[in-house]
PDB file of C-alpha atoms in Angstrom:
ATOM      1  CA  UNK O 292      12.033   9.113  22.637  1.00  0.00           C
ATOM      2  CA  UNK O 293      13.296   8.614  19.172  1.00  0.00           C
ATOM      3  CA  UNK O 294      13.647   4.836  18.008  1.00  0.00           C
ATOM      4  CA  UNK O 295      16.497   3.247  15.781  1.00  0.00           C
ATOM      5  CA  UNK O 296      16.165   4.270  12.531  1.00  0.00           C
ATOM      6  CA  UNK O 297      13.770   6.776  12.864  1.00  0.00           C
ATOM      7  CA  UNK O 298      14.132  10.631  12.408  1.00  0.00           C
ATOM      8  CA  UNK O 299      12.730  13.499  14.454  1.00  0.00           C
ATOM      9  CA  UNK O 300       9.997  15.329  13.395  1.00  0.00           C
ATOM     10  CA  UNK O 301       9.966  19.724  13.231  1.00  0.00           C
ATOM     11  CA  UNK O 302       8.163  19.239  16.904  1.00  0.00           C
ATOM     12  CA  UNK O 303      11.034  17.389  18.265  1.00  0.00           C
ATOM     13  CA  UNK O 304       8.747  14.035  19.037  1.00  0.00           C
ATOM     14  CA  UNK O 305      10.068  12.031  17.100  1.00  0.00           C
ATOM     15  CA  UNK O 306       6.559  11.923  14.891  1.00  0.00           C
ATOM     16  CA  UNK O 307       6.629  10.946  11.262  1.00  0.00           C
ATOM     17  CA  UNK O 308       4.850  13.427   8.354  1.00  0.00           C
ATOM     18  CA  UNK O 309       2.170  10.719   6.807  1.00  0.00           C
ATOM     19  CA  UNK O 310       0.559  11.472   3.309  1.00  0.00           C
ATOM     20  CA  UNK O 311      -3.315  10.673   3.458  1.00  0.00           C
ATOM     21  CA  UNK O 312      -2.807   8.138   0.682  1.00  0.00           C
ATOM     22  CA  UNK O 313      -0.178   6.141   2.184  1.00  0.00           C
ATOM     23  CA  UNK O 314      -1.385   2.579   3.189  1.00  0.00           C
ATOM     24  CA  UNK O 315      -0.469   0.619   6.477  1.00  0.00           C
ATOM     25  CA  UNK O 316       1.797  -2.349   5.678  1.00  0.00           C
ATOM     26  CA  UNK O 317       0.096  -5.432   6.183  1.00  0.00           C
ATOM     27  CA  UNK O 318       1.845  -7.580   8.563  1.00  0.00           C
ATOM     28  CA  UNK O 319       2.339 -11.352   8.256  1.00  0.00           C
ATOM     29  CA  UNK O 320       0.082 -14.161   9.937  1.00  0.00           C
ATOM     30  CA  UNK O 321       1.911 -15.341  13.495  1.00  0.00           C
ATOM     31  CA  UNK O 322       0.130 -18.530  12.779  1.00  0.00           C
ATOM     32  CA  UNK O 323       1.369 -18.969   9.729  1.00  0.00           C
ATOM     33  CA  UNK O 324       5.092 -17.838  10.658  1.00  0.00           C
ATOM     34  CA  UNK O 325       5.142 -20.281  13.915  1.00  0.00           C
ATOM     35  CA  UNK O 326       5.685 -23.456  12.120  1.00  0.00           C
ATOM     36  CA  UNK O 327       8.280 -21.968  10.303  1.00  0.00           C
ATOM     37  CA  UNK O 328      10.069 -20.551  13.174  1.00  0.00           C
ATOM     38  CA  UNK O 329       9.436 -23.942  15.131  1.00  0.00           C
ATOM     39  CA  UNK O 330      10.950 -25.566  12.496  1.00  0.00           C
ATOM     40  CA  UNK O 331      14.151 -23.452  11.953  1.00  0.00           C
ATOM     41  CA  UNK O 332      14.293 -23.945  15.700  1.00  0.00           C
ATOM     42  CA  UNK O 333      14.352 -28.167  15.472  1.00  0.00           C
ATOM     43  CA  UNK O 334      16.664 -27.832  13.024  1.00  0.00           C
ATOM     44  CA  UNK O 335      19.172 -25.545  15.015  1.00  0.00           C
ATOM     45  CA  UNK O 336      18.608 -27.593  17.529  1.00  0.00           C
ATOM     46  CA  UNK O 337      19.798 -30.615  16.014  1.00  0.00           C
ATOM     47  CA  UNK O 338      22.800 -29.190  14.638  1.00  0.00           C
ATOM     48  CA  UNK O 339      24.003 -28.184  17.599  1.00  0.00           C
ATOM     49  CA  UNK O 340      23.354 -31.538  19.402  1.00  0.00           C
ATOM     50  CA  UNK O 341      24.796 -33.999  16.536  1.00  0.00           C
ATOM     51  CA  UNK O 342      27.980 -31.649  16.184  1.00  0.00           C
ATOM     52  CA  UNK O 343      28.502 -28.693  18.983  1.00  0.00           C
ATOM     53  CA  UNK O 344      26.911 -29.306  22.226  1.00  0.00           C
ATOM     54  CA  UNK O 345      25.085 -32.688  23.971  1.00  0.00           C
ATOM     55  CA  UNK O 346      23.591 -33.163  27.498  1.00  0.00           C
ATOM     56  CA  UNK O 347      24.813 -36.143  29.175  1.00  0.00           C
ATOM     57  CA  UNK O 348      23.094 -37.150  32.417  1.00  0.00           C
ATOM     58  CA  UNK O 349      25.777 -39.695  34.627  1.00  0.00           C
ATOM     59  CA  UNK O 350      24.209 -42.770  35.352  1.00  0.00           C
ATOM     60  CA  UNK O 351      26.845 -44.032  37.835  1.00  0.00           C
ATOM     61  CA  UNK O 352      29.447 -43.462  40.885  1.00  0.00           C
ATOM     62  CA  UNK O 353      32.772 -43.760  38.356  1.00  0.00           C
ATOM     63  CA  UNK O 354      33.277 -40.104  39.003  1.00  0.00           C
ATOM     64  CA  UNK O 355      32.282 -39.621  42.187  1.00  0.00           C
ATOM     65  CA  UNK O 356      32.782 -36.793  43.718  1.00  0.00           C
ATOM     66  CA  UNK O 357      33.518 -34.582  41.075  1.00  0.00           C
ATOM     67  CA  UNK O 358      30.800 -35.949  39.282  1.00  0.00           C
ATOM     68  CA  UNK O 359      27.620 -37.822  41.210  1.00  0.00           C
ATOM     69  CA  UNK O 360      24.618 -40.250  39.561  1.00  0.00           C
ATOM     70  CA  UNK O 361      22.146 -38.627  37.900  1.00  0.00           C
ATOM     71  CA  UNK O 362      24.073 -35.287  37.288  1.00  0.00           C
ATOM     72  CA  UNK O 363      24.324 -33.448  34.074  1.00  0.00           C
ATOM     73  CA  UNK O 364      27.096 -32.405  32.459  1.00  0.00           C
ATOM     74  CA  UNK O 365      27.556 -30.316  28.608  1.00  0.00           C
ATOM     75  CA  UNK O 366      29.995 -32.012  26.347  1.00  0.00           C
ATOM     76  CA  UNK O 367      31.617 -30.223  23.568  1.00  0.00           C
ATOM     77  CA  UNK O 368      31.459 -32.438  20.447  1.00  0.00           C
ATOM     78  CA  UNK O 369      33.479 -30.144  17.890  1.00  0.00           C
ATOM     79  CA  UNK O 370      36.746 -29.730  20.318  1.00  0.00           C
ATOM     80  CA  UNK O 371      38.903 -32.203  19.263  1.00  0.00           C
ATOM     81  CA  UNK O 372      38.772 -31.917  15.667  1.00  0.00           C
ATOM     82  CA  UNK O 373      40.847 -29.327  16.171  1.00  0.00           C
ATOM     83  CA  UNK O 374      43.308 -30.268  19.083  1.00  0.00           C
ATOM     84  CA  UNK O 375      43.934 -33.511  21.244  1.00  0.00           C
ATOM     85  CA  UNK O 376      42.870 -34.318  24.477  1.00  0.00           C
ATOM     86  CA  UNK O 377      44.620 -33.662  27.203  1.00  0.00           C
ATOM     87  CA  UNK O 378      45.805 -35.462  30.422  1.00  0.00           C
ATOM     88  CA  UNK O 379      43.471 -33.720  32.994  1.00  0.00           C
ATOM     89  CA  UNK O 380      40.363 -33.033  30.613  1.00  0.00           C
ATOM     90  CA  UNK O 381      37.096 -35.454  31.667  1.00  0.00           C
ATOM     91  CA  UNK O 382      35.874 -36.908  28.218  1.00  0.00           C
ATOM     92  CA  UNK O 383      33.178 -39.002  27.014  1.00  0.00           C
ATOM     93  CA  UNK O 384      33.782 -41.768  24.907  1.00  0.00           C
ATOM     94  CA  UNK O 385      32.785 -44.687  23.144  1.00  0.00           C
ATOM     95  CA  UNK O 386      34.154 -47.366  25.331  1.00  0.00           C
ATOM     96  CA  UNK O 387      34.971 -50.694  23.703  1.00  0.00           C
ATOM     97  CA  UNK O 388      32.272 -53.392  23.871  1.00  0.00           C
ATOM     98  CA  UNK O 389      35.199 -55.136  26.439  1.00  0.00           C
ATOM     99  CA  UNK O 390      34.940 -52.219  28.775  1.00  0.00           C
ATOM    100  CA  UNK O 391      31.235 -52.695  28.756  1.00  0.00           C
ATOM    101  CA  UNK O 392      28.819 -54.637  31.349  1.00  0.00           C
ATOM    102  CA  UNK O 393      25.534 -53.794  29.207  1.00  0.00           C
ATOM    103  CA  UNK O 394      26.367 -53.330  25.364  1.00  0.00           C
ATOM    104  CA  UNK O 395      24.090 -51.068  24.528  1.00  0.00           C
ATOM    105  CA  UNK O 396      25.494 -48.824  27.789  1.00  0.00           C
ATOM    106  CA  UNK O 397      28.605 -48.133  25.282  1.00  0.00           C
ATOM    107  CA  UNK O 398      29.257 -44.378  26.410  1.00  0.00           C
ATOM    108  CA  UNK O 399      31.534 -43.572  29.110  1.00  0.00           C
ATOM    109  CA  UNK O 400      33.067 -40.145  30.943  1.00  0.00           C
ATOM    110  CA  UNK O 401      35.980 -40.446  32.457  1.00  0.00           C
ATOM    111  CA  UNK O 402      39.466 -38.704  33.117  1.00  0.00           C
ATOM    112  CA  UNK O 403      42.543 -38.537  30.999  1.00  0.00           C
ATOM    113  CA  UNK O 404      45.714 -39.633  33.106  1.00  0.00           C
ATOM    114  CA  UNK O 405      48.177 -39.842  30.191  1.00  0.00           C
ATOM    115  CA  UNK O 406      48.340 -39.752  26.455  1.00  0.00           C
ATOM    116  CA  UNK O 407      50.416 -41.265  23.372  1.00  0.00           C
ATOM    117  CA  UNK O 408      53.964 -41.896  24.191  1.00  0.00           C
ATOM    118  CA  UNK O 409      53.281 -41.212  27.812  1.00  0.00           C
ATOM    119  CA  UNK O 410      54.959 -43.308  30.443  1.00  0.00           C
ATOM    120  CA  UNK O 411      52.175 -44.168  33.357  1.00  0.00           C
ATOM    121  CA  UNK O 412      53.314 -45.888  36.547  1.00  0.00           C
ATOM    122  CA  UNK O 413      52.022 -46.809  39.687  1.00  0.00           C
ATOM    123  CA  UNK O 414      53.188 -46.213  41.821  1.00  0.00           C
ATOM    124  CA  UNK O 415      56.219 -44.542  43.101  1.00  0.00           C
ATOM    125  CA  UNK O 416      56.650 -44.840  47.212  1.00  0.00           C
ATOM    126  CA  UNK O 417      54.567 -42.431  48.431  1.00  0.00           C
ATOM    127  CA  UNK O 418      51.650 -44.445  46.505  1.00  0.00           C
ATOM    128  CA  UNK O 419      51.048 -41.768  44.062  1.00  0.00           C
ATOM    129  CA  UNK O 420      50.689 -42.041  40.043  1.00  0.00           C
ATOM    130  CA  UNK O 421      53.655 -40.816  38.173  1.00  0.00           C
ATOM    131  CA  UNK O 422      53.584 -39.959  34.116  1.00  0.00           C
ATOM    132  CA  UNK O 423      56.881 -39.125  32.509  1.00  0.00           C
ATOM    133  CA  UNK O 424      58.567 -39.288  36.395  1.00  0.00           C
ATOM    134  CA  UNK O 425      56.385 -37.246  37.360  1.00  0.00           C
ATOM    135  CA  UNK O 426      54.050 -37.783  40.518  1.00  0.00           C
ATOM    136  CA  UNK O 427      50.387 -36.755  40.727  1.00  0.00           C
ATOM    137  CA  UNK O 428      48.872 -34.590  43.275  1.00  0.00           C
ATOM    138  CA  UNK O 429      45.439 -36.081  42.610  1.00  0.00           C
ATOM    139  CA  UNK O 430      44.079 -35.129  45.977  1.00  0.00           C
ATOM    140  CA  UNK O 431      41.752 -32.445  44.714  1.00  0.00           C
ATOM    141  CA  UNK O 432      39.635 -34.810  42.769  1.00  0.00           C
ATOM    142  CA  UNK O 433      40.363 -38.281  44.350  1.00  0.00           C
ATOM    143  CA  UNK O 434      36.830 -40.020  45.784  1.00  0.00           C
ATOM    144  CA  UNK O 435      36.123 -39.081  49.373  1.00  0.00           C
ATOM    145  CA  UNK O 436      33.621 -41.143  51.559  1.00  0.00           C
ATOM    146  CA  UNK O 437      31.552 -38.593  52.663  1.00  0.00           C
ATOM    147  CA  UNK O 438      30.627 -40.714  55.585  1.00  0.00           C
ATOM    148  CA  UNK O 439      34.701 -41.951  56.947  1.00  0.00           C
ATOM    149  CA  UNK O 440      36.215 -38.743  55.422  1.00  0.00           C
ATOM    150  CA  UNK O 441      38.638 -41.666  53.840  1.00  0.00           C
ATOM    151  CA  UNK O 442      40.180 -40.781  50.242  1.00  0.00           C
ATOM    152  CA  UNK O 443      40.625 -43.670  47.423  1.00  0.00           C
ATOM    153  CA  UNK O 444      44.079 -44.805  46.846  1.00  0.00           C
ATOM    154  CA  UNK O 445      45.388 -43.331  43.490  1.00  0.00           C
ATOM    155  CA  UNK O 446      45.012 -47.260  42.170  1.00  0.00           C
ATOM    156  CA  UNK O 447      44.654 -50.407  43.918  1.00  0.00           C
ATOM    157  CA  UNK O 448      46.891 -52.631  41.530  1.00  0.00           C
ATOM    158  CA  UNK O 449      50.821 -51.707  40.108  1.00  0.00           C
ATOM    159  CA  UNK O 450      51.002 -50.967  36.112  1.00  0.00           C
ATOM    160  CA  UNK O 451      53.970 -50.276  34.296  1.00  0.00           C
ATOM    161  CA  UNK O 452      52.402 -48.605  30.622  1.00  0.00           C
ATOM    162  CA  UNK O 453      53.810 -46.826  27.936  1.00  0.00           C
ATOM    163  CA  UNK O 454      50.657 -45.572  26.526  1.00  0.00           C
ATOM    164  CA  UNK O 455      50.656 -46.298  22.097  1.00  0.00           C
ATOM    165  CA  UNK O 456      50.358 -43.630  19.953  1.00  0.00           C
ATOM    166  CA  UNK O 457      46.740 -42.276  19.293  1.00  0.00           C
ATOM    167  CA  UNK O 458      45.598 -43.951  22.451  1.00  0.00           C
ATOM    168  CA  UNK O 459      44.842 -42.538  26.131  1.00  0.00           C
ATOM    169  CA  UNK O 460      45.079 -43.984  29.159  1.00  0.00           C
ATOM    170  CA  UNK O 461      41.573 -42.781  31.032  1.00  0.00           C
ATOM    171  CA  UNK O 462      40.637 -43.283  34.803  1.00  0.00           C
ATOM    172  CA  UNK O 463      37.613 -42.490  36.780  1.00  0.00           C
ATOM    173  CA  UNK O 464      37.669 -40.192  39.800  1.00  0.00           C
ATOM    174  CA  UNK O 465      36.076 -42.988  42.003  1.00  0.00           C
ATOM    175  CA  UNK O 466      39.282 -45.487  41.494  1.00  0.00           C
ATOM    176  CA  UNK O 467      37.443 -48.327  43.545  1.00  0.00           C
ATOM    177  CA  UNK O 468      34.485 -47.984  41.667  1.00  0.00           C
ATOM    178  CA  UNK O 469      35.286 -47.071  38.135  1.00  0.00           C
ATOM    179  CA  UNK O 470      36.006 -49.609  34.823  1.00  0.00           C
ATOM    180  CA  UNK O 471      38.710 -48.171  33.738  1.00  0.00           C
ATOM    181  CA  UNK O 472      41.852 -48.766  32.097  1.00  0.00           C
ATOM    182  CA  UNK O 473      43.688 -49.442  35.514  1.00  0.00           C
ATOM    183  CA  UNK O 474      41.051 -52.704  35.651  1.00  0.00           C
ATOM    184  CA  UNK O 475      41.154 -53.564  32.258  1.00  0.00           C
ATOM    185  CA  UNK O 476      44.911 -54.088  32.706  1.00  0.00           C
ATOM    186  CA  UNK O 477      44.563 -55.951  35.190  1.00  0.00           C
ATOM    187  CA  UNK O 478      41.588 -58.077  33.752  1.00  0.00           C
ATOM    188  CA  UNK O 479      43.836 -57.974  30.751  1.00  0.00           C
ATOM    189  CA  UNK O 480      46.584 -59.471  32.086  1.00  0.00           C
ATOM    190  CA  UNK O 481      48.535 -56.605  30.963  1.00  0.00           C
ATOM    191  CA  UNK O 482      47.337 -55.721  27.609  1.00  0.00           C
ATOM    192  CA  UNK O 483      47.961 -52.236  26.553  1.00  0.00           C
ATOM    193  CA  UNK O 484      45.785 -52.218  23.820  1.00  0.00           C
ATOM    194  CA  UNK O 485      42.708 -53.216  25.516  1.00  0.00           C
ATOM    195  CA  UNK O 486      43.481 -51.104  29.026  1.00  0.00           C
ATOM    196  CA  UNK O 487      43.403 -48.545  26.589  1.00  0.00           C
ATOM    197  CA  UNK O 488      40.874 -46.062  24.202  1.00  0.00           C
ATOM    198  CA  UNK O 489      41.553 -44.827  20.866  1.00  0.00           C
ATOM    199  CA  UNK O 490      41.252 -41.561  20.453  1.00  0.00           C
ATOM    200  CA  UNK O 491      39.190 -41.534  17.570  1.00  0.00           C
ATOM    201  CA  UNK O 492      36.581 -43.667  20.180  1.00  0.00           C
ATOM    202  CA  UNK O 493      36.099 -39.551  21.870  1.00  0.00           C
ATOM    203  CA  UNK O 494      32.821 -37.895  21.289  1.00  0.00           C
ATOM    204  CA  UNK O 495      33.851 -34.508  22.816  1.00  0.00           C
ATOM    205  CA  UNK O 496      35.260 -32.736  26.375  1.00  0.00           C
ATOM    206  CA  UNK O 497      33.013 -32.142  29.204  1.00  0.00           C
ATOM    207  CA  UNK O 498      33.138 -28.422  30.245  1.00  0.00           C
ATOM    208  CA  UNK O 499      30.501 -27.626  32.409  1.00  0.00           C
ATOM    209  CA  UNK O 500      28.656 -29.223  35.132  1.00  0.00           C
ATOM    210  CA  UNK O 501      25.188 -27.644  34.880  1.00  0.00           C
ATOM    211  CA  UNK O 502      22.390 -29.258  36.787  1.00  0.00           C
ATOM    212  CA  UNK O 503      21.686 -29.614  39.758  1.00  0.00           C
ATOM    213  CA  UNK O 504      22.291 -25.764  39.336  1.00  0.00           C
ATOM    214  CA  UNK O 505      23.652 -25.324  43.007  1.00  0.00           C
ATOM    215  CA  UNK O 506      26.428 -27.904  42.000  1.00  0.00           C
ATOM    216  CA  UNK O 507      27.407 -25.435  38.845  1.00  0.00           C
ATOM    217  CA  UNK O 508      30.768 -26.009  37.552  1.00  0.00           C
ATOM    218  CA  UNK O 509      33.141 -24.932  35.455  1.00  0.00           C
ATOM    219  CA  UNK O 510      35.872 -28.071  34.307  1.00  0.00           C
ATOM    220  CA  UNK O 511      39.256 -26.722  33.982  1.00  0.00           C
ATOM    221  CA  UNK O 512      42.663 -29.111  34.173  1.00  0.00           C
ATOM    222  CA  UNK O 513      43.964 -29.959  37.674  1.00  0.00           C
ATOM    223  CA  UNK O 514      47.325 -27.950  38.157  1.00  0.00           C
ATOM    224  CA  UNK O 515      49.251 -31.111  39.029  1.00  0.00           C
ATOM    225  CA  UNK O 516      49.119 -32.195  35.398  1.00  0.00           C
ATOM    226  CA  UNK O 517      51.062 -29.139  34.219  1.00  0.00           C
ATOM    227  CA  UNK O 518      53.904 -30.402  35.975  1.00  0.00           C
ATOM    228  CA  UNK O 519      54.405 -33.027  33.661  1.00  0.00           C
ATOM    229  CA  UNK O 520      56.998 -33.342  30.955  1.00  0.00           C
ATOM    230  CA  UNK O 521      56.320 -34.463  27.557  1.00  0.00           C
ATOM    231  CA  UNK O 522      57.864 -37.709  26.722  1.00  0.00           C
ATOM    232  CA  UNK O 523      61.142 -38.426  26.038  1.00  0.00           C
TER     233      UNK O 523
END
């Protein structure tokens, strides 16, 4: 068998002609490459989790069942400085010390329903979120009791928002459950501003739910949100 970058010798073997004064190369210490290597690999390791990639374990039932406590999910941190989010995408944010019940607890995941200039509404008569006129078919990630086979209602309380520019209107899967911007506008008494999250507040877009690994998923966008217009 002949190697990579090695030529065959006149007997075919592959064997290299050696002069009798050539000397071995000496090859370097292990022990004193391993720190080295170890510490090339902190560093990597560091750059990937301040800017690329982070693990994110979910510490509650706001996403239930897409998502349940104590899962973990990868979040791309380096997404949205190039692009937007997008209605559909689950993101983790920094959630405003309002939204939060424990301050240092300041780092939520939840679903985008509707974006800047976005007209959210619920809901029309068949009880179902609309954005731009458009209803949502939320079925396929709506909370189900596993126990009464009964599905949350797409929100509990009527809102009438146009969502402000650089803003997003973000719900969690588990509507009777989740804090939210559906129950900070109703806390709120109807404050836009503080039912919703800049978008600046975004640390990155979960993609992939990875552990427990017989739960692996992939995140893509519910269809039901391509369906819905820009706004006018």
């Amino acid at each position: 068998m002949i190697e990579e970058g090695q030529a065959p010798g006149a007997d075919g073997e592959g064997a290299e002609e050696t002069s009798d004064n050539q000397q071995p190369k000496k090859k370097g210490s292990f022990w004193k490459e391993l720190p080295i290597l170890l510490g090339v690999a902190i560093l990597v390791a560091i750059v990937v989790r301040t800017w690329v990639v982070q693990t994110y374990y979910i510490p509650s039932g706001s996403m239930e069942n897409t998502l349940q406590i104590n899962d973990r999910v990868l979040v791309n941190k380096l997404v949205y400085d190039f692009s937007d989010p997008e209605r559909g995408e689950i993101i983790v944010f920094t959630a405003p010390e309002s939204w939060r019940s424990v301050m240092e607890e300041d780092e939520f995941i939840k679903r985008v329903i509707a974006v800047g200039g976005d007209h959210v509404v619920c809901c029309d008569d068949q009880g179902r979120i609309t954005v731009n006129g458009v209803a949502l078919d939320e079925d396929s990630y709506l909370f189900t009791n596993p126990l009464t086979g009964e599905q949350d209602k797409p929100s509990q309380d009527p809102f009438d928002v146009v969502v402000p520019e650089g803003r997003l209107w973000v719900m969690g899967d588990h509507r009777s459950a989740s804090g939210d911007s559906r129950e900070r506008f109703i806390r709120t008494g109807g404050n836009v501003d503080a039912s919703t999250i800049e978008v600046d507040a975004v640390i990155g877009k979960a993609f992939v739910l990875f552990w427990p690994f017989s739960d692996f998923t992939w995140f893509s966008i519910p269809e039901t949100f391509g369906d819905v217009p820009e706004p006018s």
